[in-house]
PDB file of C-alpha atoms in Angstrom:
ATOM      1  CA  LYS A 481       0.118  -0.213   0.271  1.00  0.00           C
ATOM      2  CA  ASN A 482       1.033   3.597  -0.938  1.00  0.00           C
ATOM      3  CA  GLU A 483       2.063   5.634   1.687  1.00  0.00           C
ATOM      4  CA  VAL A 484      -0.019   8.500  -0.584  1.00  0.00           C
ATOM      5  CA  GLU A 485      -3.163   7.399  -2.373  1.00  0.00           C
ATOM      6  CA  GLN A 486      -4.807   9.841  -4.216  1.00  0.00           C
ATOM      7  CA  SER A 487      -8.314   9.533  -6.374  1.00  0.00           C
ATOM      8  CA  PRO A 488      -9.757   9.652  -9.133  1.00  0.00           C
ATOM      9  CA  GLN A 489      -6.153   8.883 -11.292  1.00  0.00           C
ATOM     10  CA  ASN A 490      -8.401  10.222 -14.259  1.00  0.00           C
ATOM     11  CA  LEU A 491     -10.815  12.757 -14.091  1.00  0.00           C
ATOM     12  CA  THR A 492     -13.150  14.718 -16.994  1.00  0.00           C
ATOM     13  CA  ALA A 493     -15.653  17.163 -16.020  1.00  0.00           C
ATOM     14  CA  GLN A 494     -17.398  19.782 -18.242  1.00  0.00           C
ATOM     15  CA  GLU A 495     -16.836  23.515 -17.801  1.00  0.00           C
ATOM     16  CA  GLY A 496     -17.962  24.568 -14.979  1.00  0.00           C
ATOM     17  CA  GLU A 497     -18.809  21.414 -13.012  1.00  0.00           C
ATOM     18  CA  PHE A 498     -16.972  21.212  -9.680  1.00  0.00           C
ATOM     19  CA  ILE A 499     -14.237  19.470  -8.936  1.00  0.00           C
ATOM     20  CA  THR A 500     -13.319  16.734  -5.758  1.00  0.00           C
ATOM     21  CA  ILE A 501      -9.545  15.270  -5.308  1.00  0.00           C
ATOM     22  CA  ASN A 502      -9.304  13.054  -2.488  1.00  0.00           C
ATOM     23  CA  CYS A 503      -5.448  12.219  -1.539  1.00  0.00           C
ATOM     24  CA  SER A 504      -4.952   9.841   1.734  1.00  0.00           C
ATOM     25  CA  TYR A 505      -2.106   9.230   3.870  1.00  0.00           C
ATOM     26  CA  SER A 506      -1.217   6.373   6.411  1.00  0.00           C
ATOM     27  CA  VAL A 507       2.013   8.297   8.786  1.00  0.00           C
ATOM     28  CA  GLY A 508       2.107  11.759  10.284  1.00  0.00           C
ATOM     29  CA  ILE A 509       3.052  14.325   9.304  1.00  0.00           C
ATOM     30  CA  SER A 510       4.185  17.858   9.403  1.00  0.00           C
ATOM     31  CA  ALA A 511       2.743  18.962   6.499  1.00  0.00           C
ATOM     32  CA  LEU A 512       0.104  18.361   2.730  1.00  0.00           C
ATOM     33  CA  HIS A 513       0.545  19.790  -0.171  1.00  0.00           C
ATOM     34  CA  TRP A 514      -1.256  20.231  -3.103  1.00  0.00           C
ATOM     35  CA  LEU A 515       0.505  20.642  -6.732  1.00  0.00           C
ATOM     36  CA  GLN A 516      -0.479  21.077 -10.428  1.00  0.00           C
ATOM     37  CA  GLN A 517       1.296  20.179 -13.009  1.00  0.00           C
ATOM     38  CA  HIS A 518       1.284  21.509 -16.683  1.00  0.00           C
ATOM     39  CA  PRO A 519       1.378  19.168 -20.067  1.00  0.00           C
ATOM     40  CA  GLY A 520       5.216  21.519 -19.811  1.00  0.00           C
ATOM     41  CA  GLY A 521       5.556  20.095 -17.405  1.00  0.00           C
ATOM     42  CA  GLY A 522       6.513  22.638 -14.436  1.00  0.00           C
ATOM     43  CA  ILE A 523       5.299  22.095 -10.924  1.00  0.00           C
ATOM     44  CA  VAL A 524       3.072  24.564  -9.688  1.00  0.00           C
ATOM     45  CA  SER A 525       2.286  24.525  -5.538  1.00  0.00           C
ATOM     46  CA  LEU A 526      -1.059  25.138  -4.594  1.00  0.00           C
ATOM     47  CA  PHE A 527      -1.107  24.986  -0.519  1.00  0.00           C
ATOM     48  CA  MET A 528       1.114  23.835   1.505  1.00  0.00           C
ATOM     49  CA  LEU A 529      -1.935  23.112   5.274  1.00  0.00           C
ATOM     50  CA  SER A 530      -0.977  21.434   7.639  1.00  0.00           C
ATOM     51  CA  SER A 531      -4.132  21.494   9.503  1.00  0.00           C
ATOM     52  CA  GLY A 532      -8.113  23.211   8.323  1.00  0.00           C
ATOM     53  CA  LYS A 533      -8.910  24.575   5.136  1.00  0.00           C
ATOM     54  CA  LYS A 534      -7.478  27.273   2.462  1.00  0.00           C
ATOM     55  CA  LYS A 535      -8.817  28.784   0.554  1.00  0.00           C
ATOM     56  CA  HIS A 536      -7.480  30.713  -3.417  1.00  0.00           C
ATOM     57  CA  GLY A 537      -9.876  32.142  -6.159  1.00  0.00           C
ATOM     58  CA  ARG A 538     -11.040  29.238  -7.069  1.00  0.00           C
ATOM     59  CA  LEU A 539      -9.706  26.725  -5.198  1.00  0.00           C
ATOM     60  CA  ILE A 540      -9.703  24.951  -1.890  1.00  0.00           C
ATOM     61  CA  ALA A 541      -7.947  23.479  -0.094  1.00  0.00           C
ATOM     62  CA  THR A 542      -8.716  20.799   2.843  1.00  0.00           C
ATOM     63  CA  ILE A 543      -7.359  18.287   5.295  1.00  0.00           C
ATOM     64  CA  ASN A 544      -8.904  16.212   8.615  1.00  0.00           C
ATOM     65  CA  ILE A 545      -5.475  14.836  10.330  1.00  0.00           C
ATOM     66  CA  GLN A 546      -7.923  12.452  12.509  1.00  0.00           C
ATOM     67  CA  GLU A 547      -8.804  10.733   8.807  1.00  0.00           C
ATOM     68  CA  LYS A 548      -5.337  11.216   7.604  1.00  0.00           C
ATOM     69  CA  HIS A 549      -7.404  12.890   4.277  1.00  0.00           C
ATOM     70  CA  SER A 550      -6.961  15.848   2.071  1.00  0.00           C
ATOM     71  CA  SER A 551      -9.459  17.195  -0.538  1.00  0.00           C
ATOM     72  CA  LEU A 552      -8.823  19.464  -3.691  1.00  0.00           C
ATOM     73  CA  HIS A 553     -11.184  21.302  -4.693  1.00  0.00           C
ATOM     74  CA  ILE A 554     -12.379  23.464  -7.547  1.00  0.00           C
ATOM     75  CA  THR A 555     -15.634  25.557  -7.929  1.00  0.00           C
ATOM     76  CA  ALA A 556     -16.686  26.671 -11.816  1.00  0.00           C
ATOM     77  CA  SER A 557     -13.891  24.835 -13.320  1.00  0.00           C
ATOM     78  CA  HIS A 558     -12.120  26.598 -16.714  1.00  0.00           C
ATOM     79  CA  PRO A 559      -9.767  24.266 -19.434  1.00  0.00           C
ATOM     80  CA  ARG A 560      -7.155  25.878 -17.652  1.00  0.00           C
ATOM     81  CA  ASP A 561      -7.741  23.646 -15.008  1.00  0.00           C
ATOM     82  CA  SER A 562      -6.517  21.013 -17.059  1.00  0.00           C
ATOM     83  CA  ALA A 563      -3.807  19.671 -15.225  1.00  0.00           C
ATOM     84  CA  VAL A 564      -2.312  16.828 -12.918  1.00  0.00           C
ATOM     85  CA  TYR A 565      -2.651  17.139  -9.923  1.00  0.00           C
ATOM     86  CA  ILE A 566      -1.142  15.834  -7.186  1.00  0.00           C
ATOM     87  CA  CYS A 567      -0.486  15.472  -2.985  1.00  0.00           C
ATOM     88  CA  ALA A 568       2.473  15.295  -1.411  1.00  0.00           C
ATOM     89  CA  VAL A 569       2.620  15.286   2.235  1.00  0.00           C
ATOM     90  CA  ARG A 570       5.737  15.986   4.665  1.00  0.00           C
ATOM     91  CA  SER A 571       6.117  12.617   7.282  1.00  0.00           C
ATOM     92  CA  SER A 572       6.323  14.301  10.918  1.00  0.00           C
ATOM     93  CA  GLY A 573      10.326  14.820  11.277  1.00  0.00           C
ATOM     94  CA  SER A 574      11.866  14.144   7.918  1.00  0.00           C
ATOM     95  CA  ALA A 575      13.623  16.527   6.779  1.00  0.00           C
ATOM     96  CA  ARG A 576      11.137  18.714   4.412  1.00  0.00           C
ATOM     97  CA  GLN A 577      11.735  15.256   1.313  1.00  0.00           C
ATOM     98  CA  LEU A 578       7.875  15.089   0.266  1.00  0.00           C
ATOM     99  CA  THR A 579       6.462  11.497  -0.450  1.00  0.00           C
ATOM    100  CA  PHE A 580       3.797  11.894  -3.203  1.00  0.00           C
ATOM    101  CA  GLY A 581       1.339  10.610  -4.890  1.00  0.00           C
ATOM    102  CA  SER A 582       0.542   9.157  -8.440  1.00  0.00           C
ATOM    103  CA  GLY A 583      -1.459  12.093  -9.426  1.00  0.00           C
ATOM    104  CA  THR A 584      -5.079  13.286 -11.013  1.00  0.00           C
ATOM    105  CA  GLN A 585      -5.054  13.319 -14.834  1.00  0.00           C
ATOM    106  CA  LEU A 586      -7.459  16.550 -14.374  1.00  0.00           C
ATOM    107  CA  THR A 587      -9.602  17.669 -17.389  1.00  0.00           C
ATOM    108  CA  VAL A 588     -11.560  19.655 -18.402  1.00  0.00           C
ATOM    109  CA  LEU A 589     -14.150  19.906 -21.596  1.00  0.00           C
ATOM    110  CA  PRO A 590     -15.680  23.034 -22.462  1.00  0.00           C
TER     111      PRO A 590
ATOM    112  CA  GLY B  71       5.476  33.467  -4.825  1.00  0.00           C
ATOM    113  CA  ALA B  72       9.515  32.906  -4.124  1.00  0.00           C
ATOM    114  CA  VAL B  73      10.541  32.088  -8.027  1.00  0.00           C
ATOM    115  CA  VAL B  74      13.432  28.840  -8.859  1.00  0.00           C
ATOM    116  CA  SER B  75      14.935  28.186 -11.430  1.00  0.00           C
ATOM    117  CA  GLN B  76      15.926  25.399 -13.905  1.00  0.00           C
ATOM    118  CA  HIS B  77      18.837  26.058 -16.667  1.00  0.00           C
ATOM    119  CA  PRO B  78      19.004  24.459 -19.239  1.00  0.00           C
ATOM    120  CA  SER B  79      14.875  23.502 -19.697  1.00  0.00           C
ATOM    121  CA  ARG B  80      15.263  21.207 -22.437  1.00  0.00           C
ATOM    122  CA  VAL B  81      18.482  18.936 -23.307  1.00  0.00           C
ATOM    123  CA  ILE B  82      20.007  16.425 -25.952  1.00  0.00           C
ATOM    124  CA  CYS B  83      23.516  15.221 -25.848  1.00  0.00           C
ATOM    125  CA  LYS B  84      24.978  11.659 -26.856  1.00  0.00           C
ATOM    126  CA  SER B  85      25.436   8.840 -25.125  1.00  0.00           C
ATOM    127  CA  GLY B  86      28.444   9.325 -22.621  1.00  0.00           C
ATOM    128  CA  THR B  87      28.311  12.604 -21.733  1.00  0.00           C
ATOM    129  CA  SER B  88      28.393  14.665 -19.039  1.00  0.00           C
ATOM    130  CA  VAL B  89      25.358  17.094 -18.957  1.00  0.00           C
ATOM    131  CA  LYS B  90      25.544  19.398 -15.695  1.00  0.00           C
ATOM    132  CA  ILE B  91      21.228  21.027 -14.905  1.00  0.00           C
ATOM    133  CA  GLU B  92      21.623  23.985 -12.689  1.00  0.00           C
ATOM    134  CA  CYS B  93      19.002  25.383  -9.786  1.00  0.00           C
ATOM    135  CA  ARG B  94      18.987  28.662  -8.584  1.00  0.00           C
ATOM    136  CA  SER B  95      16.608  29.418  -6.063  1.00  0.00           C
ATOM    137  CA  LEU B  96      16.450  33.485  -7.329  1.00  0.00           C
ATOM    138  CA  ASP B  97      14.607  36.185  -5.049  1.00  0.00           C
ATOM    139  CA  PHE B  98      15.201  33.549  -1.211  1.00  0.00           C
ATOM    140  CA  GLN B  99      18.349  32.035  -0.208  1.00  0.00           C
ATOM    141  CA  ALA B 100      17.451  27.819   0.412  1.00  0.00           C
ATOM    142  CA  THR B 101      19.268  25.700   2.891  1.00  0.00           C
ATOM    143  CA  THR B 102      17.693  22.407   1.235  1.00  0.00           C
ATOM    144  CA  MET B 103      17.668  21.574  -1.625  1.00  0.00           C
ATOM    145  CA  PHE B 104      15.806  18.204  -3.714  1.00  0.00           C
ATOM    146  CA  TRP B 105      16.692  16.948  -6.767  1.00  0.00           C
ATOM    147  CA  TYR B 106      13.529  14.247  -8.694  1.00  0.00           C
ATOM    148  CA  ARG B 107      13.297  13.492 -11.424  1.00  0.00           C
ATOM    149  CA  GLN B 108      10.427  12.025 -12.777  1.00  0.00           C
ATOM    150  CA  PHE B 109       8.991   9.531 -15.965  1.00  0.00           C
ATOM    151  CA  PRO B 110       6.563   9.982 -18.419  1.00  0.00           C
ATOM    152  CA  LYS B 111       2.660   9.606 -16.275  1.00  0.00           C
ATOM    153  CA  GLN B 112       4.961   8.637 -13.803  1.00  0.00           C
ATOM    154  CA  SER B 113       4.874  10.676 -10.577  1.00  0.00           C
ATOM    155  CA  LEU B 114       7.944  12.423  -9.213  1.00  0.00           C
ATOM    156  CA  MET B 115      10.941  10.497  -7.848  1.00  0.00           C
ATOM    157  CA  LEU B 116      13.614  12.098  -5.504  1.00  0.00           C
ATOM    158  CA  MET B 117      16.992  11.581  -6.077  1.00  0.00           C
ATOM    159  CA  ALA B 118      19.065  13.301  -3.446  1.00  0.00           C
ATOM    160  CA  THR B 119      18.527  15.608  -1.194  1.00  0.00           C
ATOM    161  CA  SER B 120      20.691  18.408  -0.588  1.00  0.00           C
ATOM    162  CA  ASN B 121      21.853  20.560   1.995  1.00  0.00           C
ATOM    163  CA  GLU B 122      24.376  23.779   1.583  1.00  0.00           C
ATOM    164  CA  GLY B 123      28.045  23.620   2.150  1.00  0.00           C
ATOM    165  CA  SER B 124      27.071  19.724   2.794  1.00  0.00           C
ATOM    166  CA  LYS B 125      27.638  16.295   0.513  1.00  0.00           C
ATOM    167  CA  ALA B 126      23.796  15.379  -0.637  1.00  0.00           C
ATOM    168  CA  THR B 127      22.321  12.231   0.931  1.00  0.00           C
ATOM    169  CA  TYR B 128      21.277  10.271  -2.033  1.00  0.00           C
ATOM    170  CA  GLU B 129      18.291   7.840  -1.862  1.00  0.00           C
ATOM    171  CA  GLN B 130      18.538   4.194  -2.329  1.00  0.00           C
ATOM    172  CA  GLY B 131      18.999   2.933  -5.317  1.00  0.00           C
ATOM    173  CA  VAL B 132      20.555   6.490  -6.777  1.00  0.00           C
ATOM    174  CA  GLU B 133      23.917   5.946  -7.981  1.00  0.00           C
ATOM    175  CA  LYS B 134      25.714   8.810  -6.542  1.00  0.00           C
ATOM    176  CA  ASP B 135      28.699   8.956  -8.959  1.00  0.00           C
ATOM    177  CA  LYS B 136      26.463   8.812 -11.545  1.00  0.00           C
ATOM    178  CA  PHE B 137      24.420  11.477 -10.534  1.00  0.00           C
ATOM    179  CA  LEU B 138      26.446  14.116  -9.013  1.00  0.00           C
ATOM    180  CA  ILE B 139      25.024  17.220  -6.863  1.00  0.00           C
ATOM    181  CA  ASN B 140      26.904  20.360  -5.352  1.00  0.00           C
ATOM    182  CA  HIS B 141      25.268  23.024  -3.689  1.00  0.00           C
ATOM    183  CA  ALA B 142      28.000  25.123  -2.976  1.00  0.00           C
ATOM    184  CA  SER B 143      25.645  28.352  -1.760  1.00  0.00           C
ATOM    185  CA  LEU B 144      22.042  29.183  -1.111  1.00  0.00           C
ATOM    186  CA  THR B 145      21.246  30.022  -4.111  1.00  0.00           C
ATOM    187  CA  LEU B 146      22.614  27.345  -6.092  1.00  0.00           C
ATOM    188  CA  SER B 147      22.305  23.860  -6.566  1.00  0.00           C
ATOM    189  CA  THR B 148      23.624  22.063  -9.576  1.00  0.00           C
ATOM    190  CA  LEU B 149      23.074  18.421 -10.830  1.00  0.00           C
ATOM    191  CA  THR B 150      25.937  16.670 -13.030  1.00  0.00           C
ATOM    192  CA  VAL B 151      24.258  13.558 -15.042  1.00  0.00           C
ATOM    193  CA  THR B 152      28.480  11.754 -15.826  1.00  0.00           C
ATOM    194  CA  SER B 153      28.991   9.238 -19.091  1.00  0.00           C
ATOM    195  CA  ALA B 154      24.643   9.648 -19.696  1.00  0.00           C
ATOM    196  CA  HIS B 155      22.532   6.960 -21.723  1.00  0.00           C
ATOM    197  CA  PRO B 156      19.281   7.361 -22.794  1.00  0.00           C
ATOM    198  CA  GLU B 157      17.974   5.740 -19.941  1.00  0.00           C
ATOM    199  CA  ASP B 158      18.945   8.680 -18.407  1.00  0.00           C
ATOM    200  CA  SER B 159      16.508  10.217 -19.896  1.00  0.00           C
ATOM    201  CA  SER B 160      14.030  11.879 -17.776  1.00  0.00           C
ATOM    202  CA  PHE B 161      12.139  14.965 -16.394  1.00  0.00           C
ATOM    203  CA  TYR B 162      14.178  15.894 -13.951  1.00  0.00           C
ATOM    204  CA  ILE B 163      13.207  18.809 -11.458  1.00  0.00           C
ATOM    205  CA  CYS B 164      14.408  20.447  -8.486  1.00  0.00           C
ATOM    206  CA  SER B 165      12.812  21.860  -5.759  1.00  0.00           C
ATOM    207  CA  ALA B 166      14.091  24.684  -3.070  1.00  0.00           C
ATOM    208  CA  GLY B 167      13.078  25.324   1.244  1.00  0.00           C
ATOM    209  CA  GLY B 168      14.406  25.901   4.256  1.00  0.00           C
ATOM    210  CA  GLY B 169      14.589  29.424   2.984  1.00  0.00           C
ATOM    211  CA  THR B 170      16.322  31.926   4.704  1.00  0.00           C
ATOM    212  CA  GLY B 171      15.097  35.838   5.673  1.00  0.00           C
ATOM    213  CA  TYR B 172      11.419  35.914   4.728  1.00  0.00           C
ATOM    214  CA  LEU B 173      10.962  32.026   4.077  1.00  0.00           C
ATOM    215  CA  SER B 174      12.437  30.876   6.904  1.00  0.00           C
ATOM    216  CA  GLY B 175      11.272  27.915   9.758  1.00  0.00           C
ATOM    217  CA  THR B 176       8.264  27.654   6.231  1.00  0.00           C
ATOM    218  CA  ASP B 177       7.378  23.811   5.432  1.00  0.00           C
ATOM    219  CA  THR B 178       6.475  25.803   1.828  1.00  0.00           C
ATOM    220  CA  GLN B 179       8.494  23.573  -0.812  1.00  0.00           C
ATOM    221  CA  TYR B 180       9.410  25.617  -4.144  1.00  0.00           C
ATOM    222  CA  PHE B 181       9.799  23.527  -8.087  1.00  0.00           C
ATOM    223  CA  GLY B 182      11.472  24.604 -10.476  1.00  0.00           C
ATOM    224  CA  PRO B 183      10.238  24.715 -13.714  1.00  0.00           C
ATOM    225  CA  GLY B 184      12.220  21.010 -14.737  1.00  0.00           C
ATOM    226  CA  THR B 185      15.256  19.953 -17.237  1.00  0.00           C
ATOM    227  CA  ARG B 186      14.382  17.800 -19.725  1.00  0.00           C
ATOM    228  CA  LEU B 187      17.245  15.241 -20.484  1.00  0.00           C
ATOM    229  CA  THR B 188      16.777  13.181 -23.904  1.00  0.00           C
ATOM    230  CA  VAL B 189      20.339  11.150 -24.211  1.00  0.00           C
ATOM    231  CA  LEU B 190      20.370  10.311 -27.798  1.00  0.00           C
TER     232      LEU B 190
END
């Protein structure tokens, strides 16, 4: 079992739909990151969470430490949101190394 | 937010040559830099962690003599792929963290745009 599991692996949505990507992890963590990788390869850090909820524009990230689960929500999705979304965790006590989920390929159709 | 650059963005080389990839933190001093590689349709795989002024810590299975990492300053780390072979073709990504100044104490990592290496 991977330490970080994401679901779904692939997600296709129509423009305007509300999207949820889930991340579950099995280790104690000090922080969880949501990353976005576009087809060109560059990675953008969207959020870093250690508790609660964060919002930036149409993106919302939540984390439940007790349940070891985080979700990334996209409201009013747009084709430009199409990308791979990656959940990564920093284990408690680690020297900042991240463990990555396998990613969720999101395609938003116009 | 902080910016991390990588150079070159793309490199094609012949088998047997060495390739150097630079990772720079442009507006902050990074005490720790990470090097990852990513194969098509796969997630990032950590290769090594480097702290400024000390030897890099390599992950299991990563040859330290093949992937030379130098982190000589707080703003620059380099990865040299020595005697590259076609199986080294991959997307190499660095990230910087553990910043000083206004970023000190944060867990945030800032990712470079990546370098696509193709070995013929």
